Short mmCIF file of C-alpha atoms in Angstrom, two decimals:
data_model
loop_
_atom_site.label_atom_id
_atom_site.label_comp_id
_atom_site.label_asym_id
_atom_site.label_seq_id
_atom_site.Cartn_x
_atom_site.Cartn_y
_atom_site.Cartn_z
CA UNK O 312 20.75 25.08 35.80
CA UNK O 313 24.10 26.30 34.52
CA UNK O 314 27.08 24.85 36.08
CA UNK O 315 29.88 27.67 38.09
CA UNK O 316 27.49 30.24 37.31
CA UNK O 317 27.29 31.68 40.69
CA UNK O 318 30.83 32.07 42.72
CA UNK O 319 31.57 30.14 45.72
CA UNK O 320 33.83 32.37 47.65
CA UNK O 321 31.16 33.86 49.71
CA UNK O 322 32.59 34.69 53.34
CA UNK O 323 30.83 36.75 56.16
CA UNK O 324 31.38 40.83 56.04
CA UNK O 325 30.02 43.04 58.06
CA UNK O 326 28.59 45.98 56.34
CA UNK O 327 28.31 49.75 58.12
CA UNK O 328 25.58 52.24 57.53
CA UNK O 329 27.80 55.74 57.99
CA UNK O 330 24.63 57.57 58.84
CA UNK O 331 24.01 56.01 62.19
CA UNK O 332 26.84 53.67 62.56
CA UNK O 333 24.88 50.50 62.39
CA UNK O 334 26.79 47.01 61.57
CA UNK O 335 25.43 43.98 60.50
CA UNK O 336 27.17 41.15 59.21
CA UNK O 337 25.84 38.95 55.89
CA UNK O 338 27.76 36.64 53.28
CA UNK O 339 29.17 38.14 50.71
CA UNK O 340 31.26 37.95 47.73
CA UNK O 341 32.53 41.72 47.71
CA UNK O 342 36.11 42.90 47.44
CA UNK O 343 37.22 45.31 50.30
CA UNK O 344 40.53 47.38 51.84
CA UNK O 345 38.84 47.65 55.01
CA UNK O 346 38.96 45.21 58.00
CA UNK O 347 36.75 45.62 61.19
CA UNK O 348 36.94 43.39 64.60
CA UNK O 349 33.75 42.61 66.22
CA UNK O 350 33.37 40.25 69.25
CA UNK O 351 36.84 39.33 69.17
CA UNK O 352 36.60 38.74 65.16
CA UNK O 353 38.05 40.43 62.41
CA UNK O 354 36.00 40.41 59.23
CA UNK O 355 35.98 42.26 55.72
CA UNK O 356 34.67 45.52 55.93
CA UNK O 357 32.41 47.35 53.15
CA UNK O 358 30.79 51.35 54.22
CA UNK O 359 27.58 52.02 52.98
CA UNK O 360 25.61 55.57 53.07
CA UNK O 361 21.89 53.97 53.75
CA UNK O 362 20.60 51.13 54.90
CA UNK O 363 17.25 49.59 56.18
CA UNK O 364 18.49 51.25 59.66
CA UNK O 365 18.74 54.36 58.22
CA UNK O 366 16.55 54.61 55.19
CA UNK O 367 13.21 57.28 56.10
CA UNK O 368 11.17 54.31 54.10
CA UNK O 369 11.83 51.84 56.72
CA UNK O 370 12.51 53.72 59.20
CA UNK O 371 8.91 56.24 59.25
CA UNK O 372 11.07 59.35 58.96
CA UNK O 373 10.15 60.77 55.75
CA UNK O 374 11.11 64.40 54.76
CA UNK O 375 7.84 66.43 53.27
CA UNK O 376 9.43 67.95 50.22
CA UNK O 377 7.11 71.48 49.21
CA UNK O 378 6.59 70.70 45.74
CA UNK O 379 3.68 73.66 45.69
CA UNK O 380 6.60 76.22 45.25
CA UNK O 381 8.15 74.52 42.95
CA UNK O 382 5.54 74.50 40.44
CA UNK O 383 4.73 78.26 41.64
CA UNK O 384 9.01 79.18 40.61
CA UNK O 385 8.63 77.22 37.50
CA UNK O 386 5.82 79.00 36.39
CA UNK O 387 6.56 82.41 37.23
CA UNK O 388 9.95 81.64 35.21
CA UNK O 389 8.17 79.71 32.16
CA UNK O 390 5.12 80.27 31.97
CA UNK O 391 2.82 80.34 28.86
CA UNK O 392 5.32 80.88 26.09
CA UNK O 393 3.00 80.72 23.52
CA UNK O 394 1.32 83.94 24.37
#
């Protein structure tokens, strides 16, 4: 294996799903602004829009997109141009 290829300043962050305001904390190499004390501790802070908490995948949630109409608009607007 190469030597120094991966970097050794991974620390713990916690990282915060927006959507539902779930934390969890991992090791990490990432550069934040943001700080955030839990339990007393203060640790690096990165926001994130989804997560596994959050994500309808995971989660069982999914949103049934009508796709029917969409073919139904497209056609009515495109059509068979070759007529």
């Amino acid at each position: 294996m190469k030597k120094e290829l991966h970097p050794g300043n991974y620390r713990p962050v916690a990282f915060k799903d927006m959507s539902n305001d779930e934390t969890f904390i991992t090791r990490s190499t990432i550069n934040t602004r943001e700080s955030i004390d839990i339990d007393g501790v203060t640790y690096p802070l990165v926001k994130l829009e989804i997560s596994n908490t959050s994500h309808p995948f995971y989660t069982g949630k999914a949103k049934l997109v009508d796709t029917a109409g969409r073919v139904d608009k497209f056609m009515s607007r495109y059509g068979n141009r070759r007529k």
